mmCIF file of C-alpha atoms in Angstrom:
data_model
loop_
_atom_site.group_PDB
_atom_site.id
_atom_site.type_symbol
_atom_site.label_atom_id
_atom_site.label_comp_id
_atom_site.label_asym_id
_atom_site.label_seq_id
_atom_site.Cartn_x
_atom_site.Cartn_y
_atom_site.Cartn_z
ATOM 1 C CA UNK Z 615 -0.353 -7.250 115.801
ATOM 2 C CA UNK Z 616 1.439 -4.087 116.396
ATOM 3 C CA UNK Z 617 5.468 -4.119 116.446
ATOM 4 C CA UNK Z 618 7.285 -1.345 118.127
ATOM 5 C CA UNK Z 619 9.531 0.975 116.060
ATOM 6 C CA UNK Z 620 13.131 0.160 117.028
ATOM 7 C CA UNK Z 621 14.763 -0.248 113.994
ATOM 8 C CA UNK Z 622 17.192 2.491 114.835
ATOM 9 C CA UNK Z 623 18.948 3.347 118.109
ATOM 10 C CA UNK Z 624 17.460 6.940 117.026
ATOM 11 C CA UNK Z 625 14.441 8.059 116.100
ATOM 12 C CA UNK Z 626 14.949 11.408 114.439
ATOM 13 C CA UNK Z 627 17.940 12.257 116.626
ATOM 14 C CA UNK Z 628 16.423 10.951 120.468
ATOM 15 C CA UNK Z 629 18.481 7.669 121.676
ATOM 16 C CA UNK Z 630 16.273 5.453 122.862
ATOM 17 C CA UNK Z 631 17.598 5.493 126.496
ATOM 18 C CA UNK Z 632 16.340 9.001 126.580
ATOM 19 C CA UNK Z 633 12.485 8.238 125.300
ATOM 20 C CA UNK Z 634 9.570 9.534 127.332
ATOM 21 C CA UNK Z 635 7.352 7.354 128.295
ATOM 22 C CA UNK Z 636 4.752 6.467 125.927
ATOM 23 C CA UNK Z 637 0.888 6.032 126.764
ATOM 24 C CA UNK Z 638 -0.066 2.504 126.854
ATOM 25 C CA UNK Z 639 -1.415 0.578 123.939
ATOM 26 C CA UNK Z 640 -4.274 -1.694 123.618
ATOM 27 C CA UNK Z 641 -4.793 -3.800 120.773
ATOM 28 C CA UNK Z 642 -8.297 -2.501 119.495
ATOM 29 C CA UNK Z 643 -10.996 -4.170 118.313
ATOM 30 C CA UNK Z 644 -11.720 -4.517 114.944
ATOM 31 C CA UNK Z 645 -15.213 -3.112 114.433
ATOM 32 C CA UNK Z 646 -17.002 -2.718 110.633
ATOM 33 C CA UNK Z 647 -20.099 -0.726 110.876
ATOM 34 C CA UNK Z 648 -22.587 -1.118 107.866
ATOM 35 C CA UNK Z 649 -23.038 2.260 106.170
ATOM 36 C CA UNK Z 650 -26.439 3.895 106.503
ATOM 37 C CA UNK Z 651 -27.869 6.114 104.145
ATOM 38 C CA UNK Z 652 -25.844 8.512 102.567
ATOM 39 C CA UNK Z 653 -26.484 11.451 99.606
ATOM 40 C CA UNK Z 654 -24.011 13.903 98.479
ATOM 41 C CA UNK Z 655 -25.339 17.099 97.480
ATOM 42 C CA UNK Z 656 -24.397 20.656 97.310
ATOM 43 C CA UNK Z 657 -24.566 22.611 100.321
ATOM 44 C CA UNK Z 658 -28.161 23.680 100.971
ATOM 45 C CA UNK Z 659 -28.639 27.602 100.247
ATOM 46 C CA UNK Z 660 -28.206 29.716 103.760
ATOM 47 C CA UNK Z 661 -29.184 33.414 104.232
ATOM 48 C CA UNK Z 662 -26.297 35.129 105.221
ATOM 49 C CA UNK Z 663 -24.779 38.174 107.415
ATOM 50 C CA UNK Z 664 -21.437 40.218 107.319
ATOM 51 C CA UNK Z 665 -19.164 39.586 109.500
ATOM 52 C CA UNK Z 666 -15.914 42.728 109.940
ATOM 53 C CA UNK Z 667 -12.968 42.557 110.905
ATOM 54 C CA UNK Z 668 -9.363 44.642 110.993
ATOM 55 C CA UNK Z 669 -8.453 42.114 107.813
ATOM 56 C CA UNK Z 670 -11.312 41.623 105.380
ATOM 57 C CA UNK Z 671 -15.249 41.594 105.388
ATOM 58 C CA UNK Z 672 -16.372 37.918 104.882
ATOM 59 C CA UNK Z 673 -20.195 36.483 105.013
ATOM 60 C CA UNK Z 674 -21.261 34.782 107.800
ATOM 61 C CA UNK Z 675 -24.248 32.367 108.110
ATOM 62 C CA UNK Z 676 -26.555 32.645 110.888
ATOM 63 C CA UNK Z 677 -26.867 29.485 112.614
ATOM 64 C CA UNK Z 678 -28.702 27.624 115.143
ATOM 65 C CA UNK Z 679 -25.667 28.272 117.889
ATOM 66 C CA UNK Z 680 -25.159 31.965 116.640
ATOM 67 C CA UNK Z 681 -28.209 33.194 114.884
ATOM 68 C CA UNK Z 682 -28.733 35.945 117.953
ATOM 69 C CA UNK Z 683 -25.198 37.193 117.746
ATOM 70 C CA UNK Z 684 -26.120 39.938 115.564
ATOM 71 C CA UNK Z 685 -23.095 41.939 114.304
ATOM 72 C CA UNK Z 686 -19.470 41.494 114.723
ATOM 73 C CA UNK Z 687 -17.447 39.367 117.229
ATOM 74 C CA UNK Z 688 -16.648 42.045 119.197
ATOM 75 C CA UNK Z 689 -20.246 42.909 120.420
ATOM 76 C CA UNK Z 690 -20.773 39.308 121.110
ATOM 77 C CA UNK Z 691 -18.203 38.199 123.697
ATOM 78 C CA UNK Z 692 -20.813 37.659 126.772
ATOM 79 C CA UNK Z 693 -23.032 35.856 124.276
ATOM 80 C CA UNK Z 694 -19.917 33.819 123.273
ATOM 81 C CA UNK Z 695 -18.751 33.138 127.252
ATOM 82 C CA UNK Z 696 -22.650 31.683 127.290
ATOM 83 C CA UNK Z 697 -21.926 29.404 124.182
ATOM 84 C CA UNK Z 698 -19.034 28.406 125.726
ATOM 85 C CA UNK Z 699 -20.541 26.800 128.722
ATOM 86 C CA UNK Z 700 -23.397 25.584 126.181
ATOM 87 C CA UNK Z 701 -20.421 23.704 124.539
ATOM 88 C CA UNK Z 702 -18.490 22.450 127.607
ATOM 89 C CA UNK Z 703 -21.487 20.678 128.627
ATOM 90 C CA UNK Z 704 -22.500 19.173 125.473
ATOM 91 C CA UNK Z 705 -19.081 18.156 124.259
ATOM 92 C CA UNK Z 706 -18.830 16.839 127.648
ATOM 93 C CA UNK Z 707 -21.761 14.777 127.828
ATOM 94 C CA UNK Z 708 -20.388 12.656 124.716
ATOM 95 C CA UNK Z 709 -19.747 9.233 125.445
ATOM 96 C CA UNK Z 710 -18.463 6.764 123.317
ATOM 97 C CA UNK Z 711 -18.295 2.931 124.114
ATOM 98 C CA UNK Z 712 -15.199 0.873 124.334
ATOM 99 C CA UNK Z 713 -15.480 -2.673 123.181
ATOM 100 C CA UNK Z 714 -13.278 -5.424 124.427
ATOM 101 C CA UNK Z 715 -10.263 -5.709 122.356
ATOM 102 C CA UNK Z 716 -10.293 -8.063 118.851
ATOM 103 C CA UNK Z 717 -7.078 -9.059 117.072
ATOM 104 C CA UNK Z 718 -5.877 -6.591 114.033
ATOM 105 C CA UNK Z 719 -5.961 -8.287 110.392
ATOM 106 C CA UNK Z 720 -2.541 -6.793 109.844
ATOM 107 C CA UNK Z 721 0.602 -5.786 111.286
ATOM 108 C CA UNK Z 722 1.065 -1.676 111.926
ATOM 109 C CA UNK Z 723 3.846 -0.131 113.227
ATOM 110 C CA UNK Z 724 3.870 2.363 116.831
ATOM 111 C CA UNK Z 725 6.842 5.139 115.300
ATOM 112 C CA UNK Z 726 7.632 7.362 118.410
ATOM 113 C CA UNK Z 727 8.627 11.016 117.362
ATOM 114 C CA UNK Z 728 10.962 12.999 119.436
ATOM 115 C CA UNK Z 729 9.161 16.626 118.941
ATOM 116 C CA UNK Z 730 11.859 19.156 119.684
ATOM 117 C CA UNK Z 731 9.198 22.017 119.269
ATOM 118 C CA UNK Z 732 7.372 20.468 122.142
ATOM 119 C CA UNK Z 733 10.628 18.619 123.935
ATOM 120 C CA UNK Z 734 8.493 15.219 124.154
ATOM 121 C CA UNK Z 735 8.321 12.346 122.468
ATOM 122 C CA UNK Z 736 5.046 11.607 120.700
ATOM 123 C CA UNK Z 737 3.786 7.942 119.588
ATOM 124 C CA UNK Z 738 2.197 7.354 116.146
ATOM 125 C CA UNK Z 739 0.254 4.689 114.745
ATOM 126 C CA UNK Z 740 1.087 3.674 111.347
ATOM 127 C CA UNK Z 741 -0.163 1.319 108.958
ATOM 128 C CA UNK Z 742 2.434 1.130 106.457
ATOM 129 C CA UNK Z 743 2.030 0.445 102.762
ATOM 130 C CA UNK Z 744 3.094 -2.481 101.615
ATOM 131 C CA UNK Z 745 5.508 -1.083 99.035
ATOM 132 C CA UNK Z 746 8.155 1.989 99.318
ATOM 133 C CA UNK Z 747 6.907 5.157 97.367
ATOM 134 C CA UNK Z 748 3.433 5.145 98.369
ATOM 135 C CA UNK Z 749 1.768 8.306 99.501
ATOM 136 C CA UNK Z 750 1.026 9.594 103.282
ATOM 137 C CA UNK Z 751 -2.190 9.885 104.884
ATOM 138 C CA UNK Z 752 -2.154 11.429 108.185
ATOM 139 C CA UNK Z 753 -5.694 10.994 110.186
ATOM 140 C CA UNK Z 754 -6.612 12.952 113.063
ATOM 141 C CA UNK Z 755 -8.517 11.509 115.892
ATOM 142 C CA UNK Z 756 -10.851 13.701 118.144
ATOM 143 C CA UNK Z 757 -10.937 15.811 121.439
ATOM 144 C CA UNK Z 758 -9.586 12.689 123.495
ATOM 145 C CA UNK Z 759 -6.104 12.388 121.480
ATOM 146 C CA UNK Z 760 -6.365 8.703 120.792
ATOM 147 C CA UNK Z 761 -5.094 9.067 124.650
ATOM 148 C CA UNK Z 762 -8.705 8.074 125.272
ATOM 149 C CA UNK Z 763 -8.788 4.582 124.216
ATOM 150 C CA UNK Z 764 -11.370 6.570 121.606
ATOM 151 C CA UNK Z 765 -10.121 7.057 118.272
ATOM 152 C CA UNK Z 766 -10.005 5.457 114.521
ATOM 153 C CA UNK Z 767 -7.916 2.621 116.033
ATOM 154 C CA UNK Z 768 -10.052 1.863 118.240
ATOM 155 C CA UNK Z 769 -13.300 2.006 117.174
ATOM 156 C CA UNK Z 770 -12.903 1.824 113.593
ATOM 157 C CA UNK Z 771 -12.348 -0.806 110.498
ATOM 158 C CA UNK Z 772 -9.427 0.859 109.820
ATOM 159 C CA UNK Z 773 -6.846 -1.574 109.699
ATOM 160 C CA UNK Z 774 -9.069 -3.945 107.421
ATOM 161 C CA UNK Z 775 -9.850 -1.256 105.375
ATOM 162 C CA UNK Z 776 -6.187 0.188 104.383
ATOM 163 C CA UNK Z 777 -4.721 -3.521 104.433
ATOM 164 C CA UNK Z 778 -5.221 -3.649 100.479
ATOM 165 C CA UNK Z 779 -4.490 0.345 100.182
ATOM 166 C CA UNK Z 780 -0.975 1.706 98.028
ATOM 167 C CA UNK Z 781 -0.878 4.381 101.240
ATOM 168 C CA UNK Z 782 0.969 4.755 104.286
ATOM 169 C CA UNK Z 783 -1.972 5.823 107.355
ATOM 170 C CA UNK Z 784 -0.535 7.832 110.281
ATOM 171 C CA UNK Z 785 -2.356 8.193 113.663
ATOM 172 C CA UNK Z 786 -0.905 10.252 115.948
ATOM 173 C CA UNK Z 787 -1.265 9.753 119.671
ATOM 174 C CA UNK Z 788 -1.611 12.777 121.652
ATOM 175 C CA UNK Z 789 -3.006 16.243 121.713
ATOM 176 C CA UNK Z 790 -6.130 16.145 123.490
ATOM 177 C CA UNK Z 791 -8.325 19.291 123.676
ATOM 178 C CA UNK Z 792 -5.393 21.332 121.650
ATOM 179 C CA UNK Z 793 -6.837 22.078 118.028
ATOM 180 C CA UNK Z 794 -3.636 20.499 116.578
ATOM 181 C CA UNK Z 795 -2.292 23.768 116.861
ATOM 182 C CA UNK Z 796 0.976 25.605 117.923
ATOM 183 C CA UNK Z 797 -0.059 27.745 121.125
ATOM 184 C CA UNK Z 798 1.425 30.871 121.830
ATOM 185 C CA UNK Z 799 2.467 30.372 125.402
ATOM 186 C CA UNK Z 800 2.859 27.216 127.526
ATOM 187 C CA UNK Z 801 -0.040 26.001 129.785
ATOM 188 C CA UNK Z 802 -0.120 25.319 133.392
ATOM 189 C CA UNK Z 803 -3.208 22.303 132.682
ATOM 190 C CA UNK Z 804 -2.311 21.697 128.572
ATOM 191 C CA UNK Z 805 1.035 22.391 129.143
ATOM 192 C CA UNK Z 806 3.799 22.989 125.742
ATOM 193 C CA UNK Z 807 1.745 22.408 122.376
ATOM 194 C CA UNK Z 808 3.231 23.071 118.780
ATOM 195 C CA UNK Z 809 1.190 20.353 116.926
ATOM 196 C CA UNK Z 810 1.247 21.965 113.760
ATOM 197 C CA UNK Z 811 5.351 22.148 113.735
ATOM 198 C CA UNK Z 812 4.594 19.060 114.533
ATOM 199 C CA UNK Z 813 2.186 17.125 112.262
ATOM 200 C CA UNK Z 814 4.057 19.593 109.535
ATOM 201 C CA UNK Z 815 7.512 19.611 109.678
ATOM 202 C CA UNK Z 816 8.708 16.967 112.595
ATOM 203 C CA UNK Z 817 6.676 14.132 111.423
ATOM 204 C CA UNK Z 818 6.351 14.049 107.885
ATOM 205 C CA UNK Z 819 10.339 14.246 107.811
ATOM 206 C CA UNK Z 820 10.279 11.457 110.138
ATOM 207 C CA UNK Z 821 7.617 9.172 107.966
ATOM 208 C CA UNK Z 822 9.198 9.937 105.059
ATOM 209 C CA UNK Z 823 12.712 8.629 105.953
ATOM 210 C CA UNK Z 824 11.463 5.897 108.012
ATOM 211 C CA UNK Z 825 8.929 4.134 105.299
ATOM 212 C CA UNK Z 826 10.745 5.728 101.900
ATOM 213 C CA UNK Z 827 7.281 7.720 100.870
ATOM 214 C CA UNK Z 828 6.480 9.643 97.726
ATOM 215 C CA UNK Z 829 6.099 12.495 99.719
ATOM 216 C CA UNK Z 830 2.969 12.847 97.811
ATOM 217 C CA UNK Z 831 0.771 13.546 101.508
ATOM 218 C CA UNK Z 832 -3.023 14.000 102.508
ATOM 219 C CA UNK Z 833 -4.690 15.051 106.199
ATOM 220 C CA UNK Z 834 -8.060 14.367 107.544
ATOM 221 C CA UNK Z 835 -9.639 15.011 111.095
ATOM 222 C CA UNK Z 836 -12.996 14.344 112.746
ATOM 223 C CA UNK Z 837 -15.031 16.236 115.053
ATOM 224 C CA UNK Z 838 -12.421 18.310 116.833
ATOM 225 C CA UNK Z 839 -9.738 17.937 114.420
ATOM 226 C CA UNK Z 840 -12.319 18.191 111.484
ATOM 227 C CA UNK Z 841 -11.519 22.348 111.455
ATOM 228 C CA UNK Z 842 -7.706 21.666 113.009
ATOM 229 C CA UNK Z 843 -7.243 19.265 109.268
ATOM 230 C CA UNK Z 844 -8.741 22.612 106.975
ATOM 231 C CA UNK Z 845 -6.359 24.899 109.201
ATOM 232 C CA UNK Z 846 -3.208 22.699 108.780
ATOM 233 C CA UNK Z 847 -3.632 22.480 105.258
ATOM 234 C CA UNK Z 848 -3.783 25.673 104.701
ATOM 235 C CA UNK Z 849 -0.803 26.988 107.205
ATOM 236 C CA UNK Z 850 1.394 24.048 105.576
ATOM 237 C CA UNK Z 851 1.236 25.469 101.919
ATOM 238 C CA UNK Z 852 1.643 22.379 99.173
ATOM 239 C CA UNK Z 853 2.711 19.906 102.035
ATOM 240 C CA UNK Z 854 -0.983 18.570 101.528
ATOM 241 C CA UNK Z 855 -2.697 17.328 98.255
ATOM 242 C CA UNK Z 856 -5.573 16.788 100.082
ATOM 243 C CA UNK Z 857 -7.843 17.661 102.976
ATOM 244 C CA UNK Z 858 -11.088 15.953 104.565
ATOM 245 C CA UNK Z 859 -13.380 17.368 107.355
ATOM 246 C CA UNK Z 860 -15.964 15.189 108.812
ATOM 247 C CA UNK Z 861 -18.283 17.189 111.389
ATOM 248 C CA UNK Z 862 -16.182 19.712 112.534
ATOM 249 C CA UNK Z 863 -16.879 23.857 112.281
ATOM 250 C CA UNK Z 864 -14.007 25.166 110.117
ATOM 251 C CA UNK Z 865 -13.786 28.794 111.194
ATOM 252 C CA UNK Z 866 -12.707 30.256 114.935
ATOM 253 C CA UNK Z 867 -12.283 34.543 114.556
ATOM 254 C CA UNK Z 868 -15.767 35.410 114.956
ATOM 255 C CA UNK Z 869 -18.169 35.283 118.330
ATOM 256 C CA UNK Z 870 -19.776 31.936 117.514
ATOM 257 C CA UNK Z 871 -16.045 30.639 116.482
ATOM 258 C CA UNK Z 872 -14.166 31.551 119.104
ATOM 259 C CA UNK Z 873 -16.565 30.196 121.240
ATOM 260 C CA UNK Z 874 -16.551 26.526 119.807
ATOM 261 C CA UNK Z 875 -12.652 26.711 119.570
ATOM 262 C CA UNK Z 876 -12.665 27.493 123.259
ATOM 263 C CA UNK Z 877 -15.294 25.170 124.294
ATOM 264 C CA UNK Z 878 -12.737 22.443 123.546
ATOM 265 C CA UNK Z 879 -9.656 23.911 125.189
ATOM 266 C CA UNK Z 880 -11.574 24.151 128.578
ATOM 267 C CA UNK Z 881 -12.969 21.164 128.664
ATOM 268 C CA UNK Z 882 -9.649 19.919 128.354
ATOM 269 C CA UNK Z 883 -8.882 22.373 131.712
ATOM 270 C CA UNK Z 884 -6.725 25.064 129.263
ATOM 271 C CA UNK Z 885 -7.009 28.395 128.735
ATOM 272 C CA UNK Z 886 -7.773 29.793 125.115
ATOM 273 C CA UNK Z 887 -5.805 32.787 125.470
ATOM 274 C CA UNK Z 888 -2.707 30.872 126.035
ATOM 275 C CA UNK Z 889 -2.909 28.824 122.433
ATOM 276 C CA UNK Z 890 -4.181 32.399 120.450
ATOM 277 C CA UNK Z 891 -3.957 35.042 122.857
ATOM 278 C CA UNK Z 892 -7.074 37.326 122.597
ATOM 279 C CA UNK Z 893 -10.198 35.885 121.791
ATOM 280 C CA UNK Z 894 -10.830 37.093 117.915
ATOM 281 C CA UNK Z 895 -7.613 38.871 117.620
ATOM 282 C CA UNK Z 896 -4.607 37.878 115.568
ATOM 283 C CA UNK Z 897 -4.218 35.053 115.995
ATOM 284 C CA UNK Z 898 -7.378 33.540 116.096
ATOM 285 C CA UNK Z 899 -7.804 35.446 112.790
ATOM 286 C CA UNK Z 900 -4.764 33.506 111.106
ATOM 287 C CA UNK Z 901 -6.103 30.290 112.193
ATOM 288 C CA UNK Z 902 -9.174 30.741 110.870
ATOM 289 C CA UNK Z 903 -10.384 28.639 107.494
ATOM 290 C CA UNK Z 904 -13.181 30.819 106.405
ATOM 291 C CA UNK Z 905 -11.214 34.133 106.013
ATOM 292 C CA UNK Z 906 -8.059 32.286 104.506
ATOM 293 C CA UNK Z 907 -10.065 29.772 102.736
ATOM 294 C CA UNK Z 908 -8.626 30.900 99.145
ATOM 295 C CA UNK Z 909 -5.595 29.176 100.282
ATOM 296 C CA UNK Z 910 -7.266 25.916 99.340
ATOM 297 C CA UNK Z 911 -6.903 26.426 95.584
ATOM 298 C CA UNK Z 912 -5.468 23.510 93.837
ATOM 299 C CA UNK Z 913 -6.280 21.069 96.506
ATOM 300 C CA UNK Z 914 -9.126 18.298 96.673
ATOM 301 C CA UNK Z 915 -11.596 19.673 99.795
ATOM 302 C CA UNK Z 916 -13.626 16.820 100.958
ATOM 303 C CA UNK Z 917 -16.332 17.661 103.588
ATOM 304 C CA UNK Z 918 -19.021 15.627 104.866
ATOM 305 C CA UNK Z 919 -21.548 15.557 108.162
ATOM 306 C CA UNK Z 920 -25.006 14.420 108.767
ATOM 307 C CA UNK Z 921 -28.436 15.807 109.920
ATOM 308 C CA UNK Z 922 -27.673 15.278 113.482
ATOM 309 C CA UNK Z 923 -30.926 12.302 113.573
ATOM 310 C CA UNK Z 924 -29.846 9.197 114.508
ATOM 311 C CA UNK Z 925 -29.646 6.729 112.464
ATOM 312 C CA UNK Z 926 -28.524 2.984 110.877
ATOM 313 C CA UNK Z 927 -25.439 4.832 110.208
ATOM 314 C CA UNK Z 928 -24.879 5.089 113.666
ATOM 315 C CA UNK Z 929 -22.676 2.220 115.356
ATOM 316 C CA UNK Z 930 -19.783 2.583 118.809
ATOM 317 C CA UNK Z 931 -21.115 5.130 120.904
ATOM 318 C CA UNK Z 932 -23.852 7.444 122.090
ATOM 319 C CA UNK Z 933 -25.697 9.521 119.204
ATOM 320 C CA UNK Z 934 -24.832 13.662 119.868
ATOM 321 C CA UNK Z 935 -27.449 14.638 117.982
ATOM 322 C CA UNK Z 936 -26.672 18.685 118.983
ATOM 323 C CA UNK Z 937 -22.929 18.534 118.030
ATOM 324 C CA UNK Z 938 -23.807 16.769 115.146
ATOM 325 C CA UNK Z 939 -26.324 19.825 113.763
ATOM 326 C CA UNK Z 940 -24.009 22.216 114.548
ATOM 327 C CA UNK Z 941 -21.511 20.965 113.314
ATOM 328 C CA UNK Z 942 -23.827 20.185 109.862
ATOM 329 C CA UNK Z 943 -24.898 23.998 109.579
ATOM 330 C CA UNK Z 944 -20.987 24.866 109.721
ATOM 331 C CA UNK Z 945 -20.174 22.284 107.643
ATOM 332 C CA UNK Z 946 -22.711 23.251 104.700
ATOM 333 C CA UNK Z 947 -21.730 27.124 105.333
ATOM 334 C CA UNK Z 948 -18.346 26.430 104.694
ATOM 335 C CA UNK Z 949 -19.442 24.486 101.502
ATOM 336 C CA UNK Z 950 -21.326 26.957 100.125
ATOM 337 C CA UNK Z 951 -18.158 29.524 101.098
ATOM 338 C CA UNK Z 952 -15.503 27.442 99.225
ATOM 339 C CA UNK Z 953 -18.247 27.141 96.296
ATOM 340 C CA UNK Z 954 -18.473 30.617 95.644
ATOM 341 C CA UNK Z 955 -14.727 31.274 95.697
ATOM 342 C CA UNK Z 956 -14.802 28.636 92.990
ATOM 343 C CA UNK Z 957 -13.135 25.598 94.838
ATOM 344 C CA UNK Z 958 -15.391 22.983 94.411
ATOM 345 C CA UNK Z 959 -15.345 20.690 97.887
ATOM 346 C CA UNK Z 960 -16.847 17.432 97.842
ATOM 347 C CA UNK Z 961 -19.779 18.324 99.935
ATOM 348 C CA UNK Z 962 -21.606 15.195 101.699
ATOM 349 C CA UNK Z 963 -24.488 16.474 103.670
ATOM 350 C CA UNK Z 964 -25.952 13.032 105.604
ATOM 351 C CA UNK Z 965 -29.934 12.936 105.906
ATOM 352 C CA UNK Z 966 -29.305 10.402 109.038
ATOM 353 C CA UNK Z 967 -26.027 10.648 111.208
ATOM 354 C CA UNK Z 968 -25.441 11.954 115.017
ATOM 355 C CA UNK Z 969 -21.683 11.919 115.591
ATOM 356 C CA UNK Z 970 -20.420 8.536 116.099
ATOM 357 C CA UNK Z 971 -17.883 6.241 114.625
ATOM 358 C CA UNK Z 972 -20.088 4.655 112.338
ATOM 359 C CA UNK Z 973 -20.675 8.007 110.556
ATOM 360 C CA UNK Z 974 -17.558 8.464 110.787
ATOM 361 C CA UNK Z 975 -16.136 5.168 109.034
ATOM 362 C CA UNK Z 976 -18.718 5.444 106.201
ATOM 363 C CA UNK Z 977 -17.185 9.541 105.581
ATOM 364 C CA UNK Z 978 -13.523 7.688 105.429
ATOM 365 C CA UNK Z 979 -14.535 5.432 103.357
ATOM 366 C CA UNK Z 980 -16.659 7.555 101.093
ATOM 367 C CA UNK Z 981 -14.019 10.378 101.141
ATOM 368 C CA UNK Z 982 -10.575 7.609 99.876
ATOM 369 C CA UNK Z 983 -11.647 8.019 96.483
ATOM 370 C CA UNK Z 984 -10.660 11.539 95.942
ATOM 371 C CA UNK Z 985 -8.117 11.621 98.372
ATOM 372 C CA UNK Z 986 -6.316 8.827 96.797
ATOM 373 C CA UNK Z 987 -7.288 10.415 93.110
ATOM 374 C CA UNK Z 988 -5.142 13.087 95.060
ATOM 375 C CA UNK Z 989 -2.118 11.903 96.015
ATOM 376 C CA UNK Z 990 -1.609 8.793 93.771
ATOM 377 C CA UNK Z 991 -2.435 6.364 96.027
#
């Protein structure tokens, strides 16, 4: 069952006569997917190109999305406006089913946030730990927000899974087609975003005074929020022990990046310029996990994605075979990236696996090892 958070007339300084509304809630069904195949490797050797820009030189691989870029971002913008729409209509072609809802093996708390960054109150998810002290696990959901009735509540064993678990699991609800990122300027369609201030600063401070944590915390996104989790580790210094990506593209500066960022924020109906201003300027490049990924030192890197072939693996909703490759050739770049720094990532590369929740559950699962080893859990 899921019980409200009103322990306190407050909740980090908002009385509750003043809350926003929430978005509804539906109990979700409880869903356990068997795993399919799996084999963890290291990242399969890519030829490579240089990429320039005003900050450093970095490699770049050529890839099955940007392979006819050829040279830096800035003599690939119309070839990037043409990914773009490539995107749009892939991403929006995804589907994922919505079962009928099942009863949860375990109570979880919905905390509501009061973000001043973004003036709104946001509603989390939380399945707490059973004892004070434990750890903090905050999981990102995809493109839909959890908004969606689409997320690892819904379509997930996660509940069953962390019922035995020394952690506290946080799933925020909100933030649809927004990286996870604090935007420069407000949005007429996305509207006021500062999720990183957010997931951060405002709700950490909040978890940790709410459930008495070790402040000992972890972050992990999929799909969408697969590159958002890399970034927010590594803008949030040693707030995170731990990071996991599962099918995302961690990089955004260059021509094939900025066009998969903005892919996402128009399908949501924003405009990319308004969250980092010129496409592959400053911004972009201080968002961007490949060119900062030394940053990462000292902290378990867990990434994982599949072949983009369907699969047994594959269980609640529609195989996306294309995302899924794409997002395997970025994934196994950005292995190979961290590898020569000399930060080892777990690197799962899936032989069977096209972007659904059943790859998805198996890289959770998979990936709680280390990021428990991590944070004491």
């Amino acid at each position: 069952m899921i019980m409200h958070d009103d322990a306190s007339p407050f909740i980090t300084g908002v009385p509750n006569t003043q809350r926003a509304a929430t978005p509804s809630r539906r109990a979700a069904a409880t869903r356990s997917a068997p795993h399919g195949a799996r084999r963890t490797s290291t990242a399969r050797a890519r030829p490579y190109s240089t990429v320039s820009d005003s900050t450093s030189t970095v490699s770049r691989p050529p890839t099955v999305w940007a392979s006819a870029l050829g040279g830096s971002w800035y003599n690939g913008m119309m070839t990037a406006s043409k990914i773009w729409v490539l995107l749009v209509c892939a991403v929006a072609a995804t589907v994922v089913a919505v079962r009928p809802a099942a009863a949860a093996p375990a109570e979880a708390t919905v905390l509501d946030v009061y973000s001043p960054a973004m003036d709104r109150v946001v509603s989390n998810r939380v399945i707490p730990a059973a004892n004070a002290g434990a750890p903090t696990l905050y999981l990102l959901t995809g493109a839909g927000g959890g908004q969606d009735g689409i997320s690892w509540w819904d379509d997930t064993d996660v509940r069953e899974f962390f019922a035995d678990k020394n952690v506290n699991v946080v799933m925020p609800i909100g933030g649809a087609f927004t990286l996870y990122t604090d935007w420069i300027a407000d949005d007429p369609i996305a509207g006021r975003n500062k999720w990183q201030t957010y997931l951060t600063r405002e709700l950490p401070a909040a978890v940790d005074a709410r459930f008495a944590t070790s402040g000992r915390d972890a972050i992990a996104g999929v799909s969408m929020s697969a590159g958002s989790a890399i970034d927010l580790a590594i803008q949030a210094g040693d707030r995170y022990s731990a990071v996991a990506s599962y099918s995302g593209c961690p990089w955004t500066s260059d021509a094939a990046g900025v066009a998969m960022a903005g892919a996402v924020v128009l399908r949501g109906g924003g405009n990319p310029a308004n969250m980092w201003g010129a496409p592959g300027g400053e911004v972009w490049r201080a968002h961007d996990p490949y060119l900062h990924a030394e940053r990462l030192r000292g902290k378990t890197v867990y990434l994982s994605a599949a072949s983009g072939v369907p699969g047994i693996i594959d269980r609640n909703g529609l195989p996306s075979p294309v995302i899924e490759a794409i997002a395997s050739s970025c994934t196994g770049a950005y292995a190979d990236h961290l590898n020569r720094l000399g930060i080892a990532p777990i690197h799962v590369d899936r032989p069977a696996g096209s972007h659904t929740w059943g790859q998805f559950q198996t890289d959770l699962h998979d990936s709680w090892p280390h990021l428990a080893r991590a944070i004491g859990a």
